[in-house]
Tab-separated table of C-alpha atoms in Angstrom:
chain	number	residue	atom	x	y	z
A	1	MET	CA	97.790	94.878	69.013
A	2	ALA	CA	98.197	93.326	72.458
A	3	ASP	CA	97.380	95.580	75.369
A	4	GLN	CA	100.404	97.094	77.004
A	5	GLY	CA	101.058	96.688	80.685
A	6	ILE	CA	100.289	99.325	83.374
A	7	PRO	CA	102.906	102.062	83.077
A	8	ARG	CA	105.772	101.612	85.576
A	9	PHE	CA	109.006	103.300	86.611
A	10	SER	CA	111.572	101.781	88.912
A	11	ILE	CA	114.717	103.053	90.707
A	12	VAL	CA	116.756	100.076	91.735
A	13	PRO	CA	120.367	99.677	93.035
A	14	GLY	CA	123.294	98.897	90.745
A	15	GLU	CA	122.786	101.547	88.073
A	16	VAL	CA	124.839	104.298	89.801
A	17	THR	CA	126.894	104.741	92.889
A	18	PRO	CA	125.069	104.318	96.289
A	19	VAL	CA	125.198	108.018	96.961
A	20	GLU	CA	123.867	108.888	93.537
A	21	HIS	CA	121.201	106.221	93.939
A	22	PHE	CA	119.802	107.791	97.072
A	23	ALA	CA	119.901	111.221	95.422
A	24	ARG	CA	117.680	109.795	92.607
A	25	LEU	CA	115.238	108.365	95.168
A	26	ARG	CA	115.186	111.642	97.096
A	27	GLN	CA	114.355	113.455	93.804
A	28	ALA	CA	111.540	111.056	92.943
A	29	VAL	CA	109.749	111.648	96.291
A	30	GLU	CA	110.354	115.404	96.341
A	31	PRO	CA	106.695	116.304	95.817
A	32	TYR	CA	105.947	114.607	99.141
A	33	VAL	CA	108.920	114.889	101.559
A	34	ASP	CA	112.467	115.896	102.030
A	35	SER	CA	114.294	112.618	102.810
A	36	THR	CA	117.609	112.545	104.666
A	37	PRO	CA	119.420	109.277	105.325
A	38	LEU	CA	120.407	108.549	108.943
A	39	ARG	CA	123.001	106.005	107.928
A	40	ASP	CA	126.050	106.062	105.695
A	41	VAL	CA	124.496	105.183	102.342
A	42	SER	CA	127.896	104.329	100.783
A	43	ARG	CA	128.445	101.514	103.268
A	44	MET	CA	125.053	99.879	103.261
A	45	PRO	CA	124.810	96.245	102.076
A	46	GLU	CA	121.251	96.614	100.988
A	47	LEU	CA	120.087	99.806	99.240
A	48	PRO	CA	116.538	101.135	99.016
A	49	PHE	CA	114.377	100.858	95.875
A	50	ILE	CA	111.076	102.148	94.506
A	51	HIS	CA	108.677	100.602	91.972
A	52	GLN	CA	105.859	102.999	90.950
A	53	TYR	CA	102.726	102.127	88.827
A	54	HIS	CA	100.335	104.649	87.291
A	55	MET	CA	96.804	103.240	87.613
A	56	GLY	CA	95.027	106.334	86.143
A	57	ARG	CA	93.441	108.022	89.116
A	58	LEU	CA	95.818	106.480	91.642
A	59	LEU	CA	99.504	105.737	91.942
A	60	PHE	CA	100.785	102.581	93.568
A	61	ALA	CA	104.304	102.237	94.908
A	62	GLU	CA	106.397	99.609	96.575
A	63	THR	CA	109.414	101.033	98.392
A	64	ARG	CA	112.106	99.725	100.622
A	65	MET	CA	113.456	102.662	102.764
A	66	ILE	CA	116.563	102.900	104.848
A	67	HIS	CA	116.738	104.498	108.276
A	68	GLN	CA	115.910	108.124	107.434
A	69	ARG	CA	114.175	111.311	108.421
A	70	SER	CA	111.371	112.506	106.194
A	71	ARG	CA	110.155	116.099	106.563
A	72	ARG	CA	107.423	118.250	105.015
A	73	ASP	CA	107.435	121.758	106.557
A	74	ALA	CA	105.407	124.861	105.540
A	75	GLY	CA	108.020	125.867	102.899
A	76	TRP	CA	108.017	122.353	101.406
A	77	ILE	CA	104.223	122.448	101.216
A	78	ARG	CA	104.347	125.801	99.378
A	79	ARG	CA	106.786	124.502	96.882
A	80	ASN	CA	105.073	121.168	96.404
A	81	ASP	CA	101.380	121.753	96.854
A	82	VAL	CA	100.176	118.337	95.766
A	83	GLY	CA	97.488	117.846	98.439
A	84	HIS	CA	97.490	114.009	98.092
A	85	VAL	CA	97.036	111.448	100.832
A	86	LEU	CA	99.406	108.499	100.867
A	87	VAL	CA	97.737	105.418	102.295
A	88	GLN	CA	100.577	103.186	103.379
A	89	ALA	CA	100.882	99.612	104.585
A	90	PHE	CA	104.109	98.988	106.520
A	91	ILE	CA	104.991	95.363	105.677
A	92	THR	CA	108.123	95.708	107.920
A	93	GLY	CA	109.671	98.523	109.873
A	94	GLY	CA	107.948	101.713	111.192
A	95	GLY	CA	108.918	104.740	113.141
A	96	ALA	CA	107.689	107.911	115.003
A	97	SER	CA	105.918	110.806	113.410
A	98	LEU	CA	104.731	114.332	114.230
A	99	HIS	CA	102.146	115.033	111.617
A	100	GLY	CA	99.978	118.139	111.614
A	101	GLY	CA	100.203	118.438	115.369
A	102	ARG	CA	99.466	114.753	115.961
A	103	GLU	CA	102.124	112.324	117.247
A	104	TYR	CA	101.940	108.660	116.467
A	105	ARG	CA	104.035	105.574	115.977
A	106	THR	CA	103.933	103.277	112.935
A	107	VAL	CA	104.484	99.551	113.459
A	108	PRO	CA	104.804	96.508	111.165
A	109	ASN	CA	101.442	95.525	109.664
A	110	GLY	CA	100.104	99.037	110.406
A	111	ILE	CA	98.130	101.125	107.871
A	112	VAL	CA	98.658	104.879	108.098
A	113	ALA	CA	97.692	108.026	106.166
A	114	ALA	CA	100.356	110.534	105.290
A	115	ASN	CA	98.324	113.616	104.480
A	116	MET	CA	100.227	116.086	102.306
A	117	CYS	CA	98.094	118.996	103.426
A	118	PHE	CA	99.872	118.955	106.756
A	119	GLU	CA	103.435	119.331	107.976
A	120	LEU	CA	105.281	116.127	108.674
A	121	ASP	CA	108.387	115.171	110.625
A	122	ALA	CA	108.993	111.444	110.711
A	123	VAL	CA	111.963	109.194	111.584
A	124	LEU	CA	111.625	105.801	109.982
A	125	THR	CA	113.613	102.579	110.492
A	126	ASP	CA	114.516	100.276	107.543
A	127	SER	CA	111.018	99.666	106.192
A	128	HIS	CA	109.225	97.883	103.357
A	129	ILE	CA	106.143	99.894	102.449
A	130	LEU	CA	103.225	99.606	100.002
A	131	THR	CA	101.555	102.865	99.154
A	132	LEU	CA	98.449	104.117	97.323
A	133	VAL	CA	98.645	107.768	96.409
A	134	VAL	CA	95.110	109.312	96.436
A	135	PRO	CA	94.707	112.798	94.918
A	136	PRO	CA	92.289	115.503	96.222
A	137	GLU	CA	89.770	114.984	93.424
A	138	VAL	CA	89.277	111.311	94.368
A	139	ILE	CA	89.094	112.232	98.051
A	140	GLU	CA	86.467	114.798	97.496
A	141	GLU	CA	84.327	112.520	95.303
A	142	HIS	CA	84.673	109.185	96.991
A	143	LEU	CA	86.707	109.389	100.199
A	144	PRO	CA	85.884	112.537	102.205
A	145	VAL	CA	86.912	110.763	105.363
A	146	LEU	CA	90.506	111.145	104.216
A	147	ARG	CA	90.396	114.984	103.961
A	148	ASP	CA	91.959	115.677	107.389
A	149	VAL	CA	93.052	112.270	108.638
A	150	ARG	CA	96.731	111.521	109.283
A	151	GLY	CA	98.292	108.649	111.146
A	152	PRO	CA	96.828	105.181	111.759
A	153	LEU	CA	93.621	104.433	109.842
A	154	PHE	CA	92.476	101.387	111.727
A	155	ALA	CA	92.651	100.163	115.324
A	156	PRO	CA	95.605	97.804	116.085
A	157	GLY	CA	94.708	94.328	114.963
A	158	ALA	CA	91.442	95.376	113.340
A	159	ALA	CA	90.168	93.022	110.645
A	160	ALA	CA	89.569	96.027	108.327
A	161	GLY	CA	93.248	96.898	108.413
A	162	LYS	CA	94.274	93.323	107.718
A	163	VAL	CA	91.909	93.162	104.736
A	164	PHE	CA	93.294	96.328	103.240
A	165	ALA	CA	96.871	95.239	103.786
A	166	ASP	CA	96.046	92.006	102.001
A	167	PHE	CA	94.635	93.931	99.071
A	168	LEU	CA	97.774	96.051	98.715
A	169	ILE	CA	99.908	92.896	98.865
A	170	SER	CA	97.776	91.440	96.144
A	171	LEU	CA	98.240	94.600	94.031
A	172	ARG	CA	102.024	94.268	94.388
A	173	ARG	CA	101.889	90.743	93.233
A	174	HIS	CA	99.629	91.299	90.183
A	175	LEU	CA	100.400	94.808	88.866
A	176	PRO	CA	103.581	93.682	87.063
A	177	ASP	CA	101.515	91.356	84.847
A	178	ALA	CA	98.347	93.513	84.654
A	179	SER	CA	97.285	95.101	81.332
A	180	ARG	CA	96.456	98.696	80.753
A	181	ALA	CA	92.844	97.795	80.425
A	182	ASP	CA	92.957	96.420	84.012
A	183	ALA	CA	93.888	99.803	85.484
A	184	PRO	CA	90.436	101.345	85.792
A	185	VAL	CA	89.024	98.094	87.340
A	186	LEU	CA	91.793	97.914	89.947
A	187	THR	CA	91.493	101.633	90.713
A	188	ASP	CA	87.715	101.351	91.253
A	189	ALA	CA	88.348	98.237	93.468
A	190	ALA	CA	90.836	100.151	95.566
A	191	ILE	CA	88.581	103.194	95.987
A	192	GLY	CA	85.511	101.068	96.787
A	193	LEU	CA	87.383	98.942	99.330
A	194	MET	CA	88.701	102.007	101.110
A	195	ALA	CA	85.302	103.690	101.161
A	196	SER	CA	83.717	100.571	102.623
A	197	LEU	CA	86.349	99.900	105.254
A	198	LEU	CA	86.752	103.497	106.327
A	199	SER	CA	83.063	104.149	106.642
A	200	LYS	CA	83.154	102.140	109.912
A	201	GLU	CA	86.089	104.195	111.287
A	202	ASP	CA	85.773	107.450	113.214
A	203	THR	CA	88.812	109.059	111.601
A	204	SER	CA	87.779	112.671	111.283
A	205	SER	CA	85.736	113.707	114.351
A	206	ALA	CA	88.740	115.431	115.847
A	207	GLU	CA	89.141	117.558	112.812
A	208	ALA	CA	85.649	119.153	112.779
A	209	SER	CA	87.130	122.556	113.624
A	210	ARG	CA	88.833	122.697	110.250
A	211	GLY	CA	85.461	122.590	108.442
A	212	VAL	CA	85.466	126.265	107.547
A	213	LEU	CA	88.984	126.148	106.177
A	214	MET	CA	88.110	123.162	104.003
A	215	ALA	CA	84.970	124.947	102.762
A	216	VAL	CA	87.066	128.016	101.808
A	217	GLN	CA	89.617	125.830	100.051
A	218	ARG	CA	87.001	124.062	97.995
A	219	HIS	CA	85.509	127.532	97.097
A	220	ILE	CA	88.905	128.680	95.953
A	221	ASP	CA	89.447	125.553	93.786
A	222	GLN	CA	86.044	126.061	92.120
A	223	ARG	CA	86.790	129.737	91.274
A	224	LEU	CA	90.421	129.739	90.216
A	225	GLY	CA	89.515	131.552	86.933
A	226	ASP	CA	87.766	134.389	88.743
A	227	PHE	CA	90.092	137.446	88.572
A	228	ASP	CA	88.346	138.869	91.628
A	229	LEU	CA	89.170	135.904	93.757
A	230	GLY	CA	91.041	137.137	96.887
A	231	ALA	CA	90.766	138.026	100.578
A	232	ASP	CA	87.880	140.514	100.032
A	233	SER	CA	85.697	138.169	98.080
A	234	LEU	CA	86.388	135.297	100.542
A	235	CYS	CA	85.567	137.423	103.550
A	236	ALA	CA	82.285	138.457	101.913
A	237	GLU	CA	81.347	134.929	100.800
A	238	PHE	CA	81.976	133.321	104.250
A	239	GLY	CA	81.237	136.152	106.597
A	240	LEU	CA	84.831	136.241	107.946
A	241	SER	CA	86.929	139.162	109.040
A	242	ARG	CA	90.264	139.664	107.242
A	243	THR	CA	92.083	138.918	110.514
A	244	SER	CA	90.257	135.542	110.876
A	245	LEU	CA	90.863	134.671	107.241
A	246	PHE	CA	94.604	135.543	107.375
A	247	ARG	CA	95.023	133.571	110.581
A	248	MET	CA	93.254	130.622	109.000
A	249	PHE	CA	95.758	130.566	106.053
A	250	GLU	CA	98.914	131.592	108.021
A	251	GLU	CA	100.431	128.121	108.037
A	252	LEU	CA	99.517	127.727	104.308
A	253	GLY	CA	101.633	130.638	103.250
A	254	GLY	CA	98.833	133.243	103.340
A	255	VAL	CA	95.689	133.731	101.290
A	256	ARG	CA	97.367	135.248	98.208
A	257	GLY	CA	100.125	132.664	98.135
A	258	TYR	CA	97.710	129.740	98.569
A	259	ILE	CA	95.513	130.958	95.704
A	260	GLN	CA	98.532	131.480	93.406
A	261	ARG	CA	99.843	127.967	94.174
A	262	ARG	CA	96.398	126.379	93.441
A	263	ARG	CA	96.149	128.320	90.209
A	264	LEU	CA	99.688	127.192	89.151
A	265	MET	CA	98.916	123.535	89.911
A	266	ALA	CA	95.655	123.712	88.048
A	267	CYS	CA	97.380	125.327	85.047
A	268	PHE	CA	100.158	122.701	85.239
A	269	ARG	CA	97.609	119.857	85.108
A	270	ALA	CA	95.643	121.502	82.297
A	271	LEU	CA	98.760	121.838	80.225
A	272	SER	CA	99.425	118.118	80.663
A	273	GLU	CA	95.926	116.980	79.548
A	274	PRO	CA	95.586	115.481	76.051
A	275	ARG	CA	92.377	117.504	75.319
A	276	ASN	CA	94.372	120.743	75.694
A	277	ARG	CA	97.234	119.934	73.356
A	278	THR	CA	96.039	122.234	70.596
A	279	ARG	CA	94.972	125.086	72.877
A	280	ARG	CA	97.238	128.200	73.264
A	281	ILE	CA	99.061	128.268	76.571
A	282	PHE	CA	97.794	131.797	77.106
A	283	ASP	CA	94.220	130.685	76.753
A	284	ILE	CA	94.718	128.000	79.300
A	285	ALA	CA	96.379	130.468	81.672
A	286	LEU	CA	93.358	132.762	81.435
A	287	ASP	CA	91.154	129.944	82.551
A	288	TYR	CA	93.061	129.981	85.887
A	289	GLY	CA	93.345	133.709	86.488
A	290	PHE	CA	96.738	134.480	84.797
A	291	SER	CA	96.632	137.368	82.378
A	292	ASN	CA	100.458	138.004	81.921
A	293	PRO	CA	102.306	135.343	79.894
A	294	SER	CA	105.735	136.559	80.972
A	295	HIS	CA	104.787	136.586	84.632
A	296	LEU	CA	103.298	133.061	84.274
A	297	SER	CA	106.515	131.784	82.794
A	298	VAL	CA	108.548	133.249	85.635
A	299	LEU	CA	106.187	131.714	88.216
A	300	PHE	CA	106.265	128.289	86.494
A	301	ARG	CA	110.013	128.270	86.400
A	302	SER	CA	110.254	129.275	90.069
A	303	HIS	CA	107.572	126.802	91.286
A	304	PHE	CA	108.163	123.703	88.981
A	305	GLY	CA	111.628	124.288	87.537
A	306	MET	CA	110.067	124.213	84.068
A	307	SER	CA	108.403	126.646	81.741
A	308	PRO	CA	104.730	126.141	80.638
A	309	SER	CA	105.896	125.030	77.209
A	310	GLU	CA	108.361	122.604	78.747
A	311	VAL	CA	105.583	121.103	80.858
A	312	ARG	CA	103.464	120.507	77.754
A	313	GLU	CA	106.391	119.053	75.867
A	314	ALA	CA	107.336	116.746	78.780
A	315	ALA	CA	103.736	115.436	79.031
A	316	GLY	CA	103.969	114.651	75.313
A	317	ASP	CA	101.915	111.663	74.259
A	318	GLN	CA	101.989	109.837	77.554
A	319	PHE	CA	98.264	109.352	78.002
A	320	THR	CA	96.076	106.940	76.093
A	321	GLN	CA	93.230	108.540	74.038
A	322	ASP	CA	90.760	108.160	77.008
A	323	GLY	CA	93.231	109.633	79.473
A	324	THR	CA	92.947	106.713	81.885
A	325	ALA	CA	96.615	105.521	81.913
A	326	TRP	CA	100.090	106.612	81.175
A	327	ARG	CA	102.281	105.482	78.325
A	328	PRO	CA	105.919	104.948	78.949
A	329	PRO	CA	108.043	108.058	78.190
A	330	ASP	CA	109.305	108.292	74.687
A	331	GLY	CA	111.789	111.039	73.854
A	332	THR	CA	110.745	113.411	76.624
A	333	GLY	CA	114.331	113.827	77.767
A	334	LEU	CA	113.307	113.483	81.444
A	335	SER	CA	115.046	111.117	83.840
A	336	ILE	CA	113.071	108.476	85.710
A	337	PRO	CA	113.047	110.536	88.996
A	338	GLU	CA	111.775	113.510	87.045
A	339	GLN	CA	109.042	111.425	85.418
A	340	MET	CA	107.993	110.201	88.913
A	341	ARG	CA	107.786	113.752	90.055
A	342	LEU	CA	105.716	114.636	87.011
A	343	TRP	CA	103.332	111.708	87.755
A	344	SER	CA	102.874	112.942	91.250
A	345	ARG	CA	102.136	116.493	90.284
A	346	GLN	CA	99.721	115.534	87.474
A	347	LEU	CA	97.796	112.915	89.466
A	348	GLY	CA	94.199	113.910	89.639
A	349	SER	CA	93.962	115.616	86.221
A	350	SER	CA	90.506	114.969	84.754
C-alpha cells in the first residue's frame, strides 16, 4: 500500500458564514490564546485560514490572521496548560506584545518565540505566519535554550534568522506532498537546525533567576505518581520555605493547582497513547496520583470538557503502530477545530 501523506487539517473560508468561520479558528487555537478580532469579520473581503500538519513530535501550521488581539492570562494558562513554545516566522505583518513581562515588536521577516508558560497580550495586524509548535519534552531533550525565551529569537537581519525562515518556507512548500515516512526525517531536521542556530544566540541569560522554579517544575513532572507530592515534600527537597514556594507558584495558580494540572495533562496524554489502549483507565489514573475514579471524571470534564473515556475514544486509532504520526480522524465525531485542539494537547506524548 502506498504511504499516506502527513496528517493535515485545514480551516478555510467558504464553508460557513464569516462569523462562524472565525469562531472555528478561535476554537482551534484555544489551547494557546484567546483571540478577539479587532475588525468586523462579516465585512472582510479576505478571511483568515489555518493549515496544520502533524509531524509526530512537532506541529507545523500556516496561518493567515486578521487584525486581532491574542491573550493568554493566568486563568487561560490554568485551563490550557500545554507548556509548548511556538516558533513563528512572520512572512508579512506583525504587532506589539507584552509577554511574560517582556515587551517587544514583531516585524515582517522576524522570528519570534511565543512561550505558553508565560502570560501574553498581543495585538497583531493582518499577518501571514509559519509556526513550529515545540512541546516541553522536545525542549528539555534537545532545545533547553527555549525554556524561558519569549520574543525575537535572532538579531534583526541576522543570517541565522533568514536561514530558519527559509526552512519554514520550504516546509510549507513540501509538506502537502510529503509522505508519512518523511515526518520523522523532517522533524529531526527542524530540531537539529534550531539547536544549531540557537546555540549561537544568548537567549536565556536574562532568565537565570527562574532556574529554581524550572528545577521544581521538572521535579514535579518526574514524580506525578507520588501520592506524597506536595508543598511539604517540595520544600524538603529544595530547602525552600513554604512562603518562598507559594510565592514562586503564585502566578501559576498555586502549588496544589499546578500539580493537579500537570497530573491531568499527563493522564490525558497517557489515555491517548496506543500502548495504553487495553489498560484500565483507573490503572492509568493511579500512575499519575489519582485514586478516586469519580473525582477524576469530574476533573477531566471541568478541565478538558471531556471524560477520560471520551478522551480515549476520541484518540481512537489515529496513531500509526510506531506512534510517530497521526492518521486522519475516522468516526471520532469530533469537528476539525476539536481535532486541532486534541493535537495540541496530546503533542509530546511518548
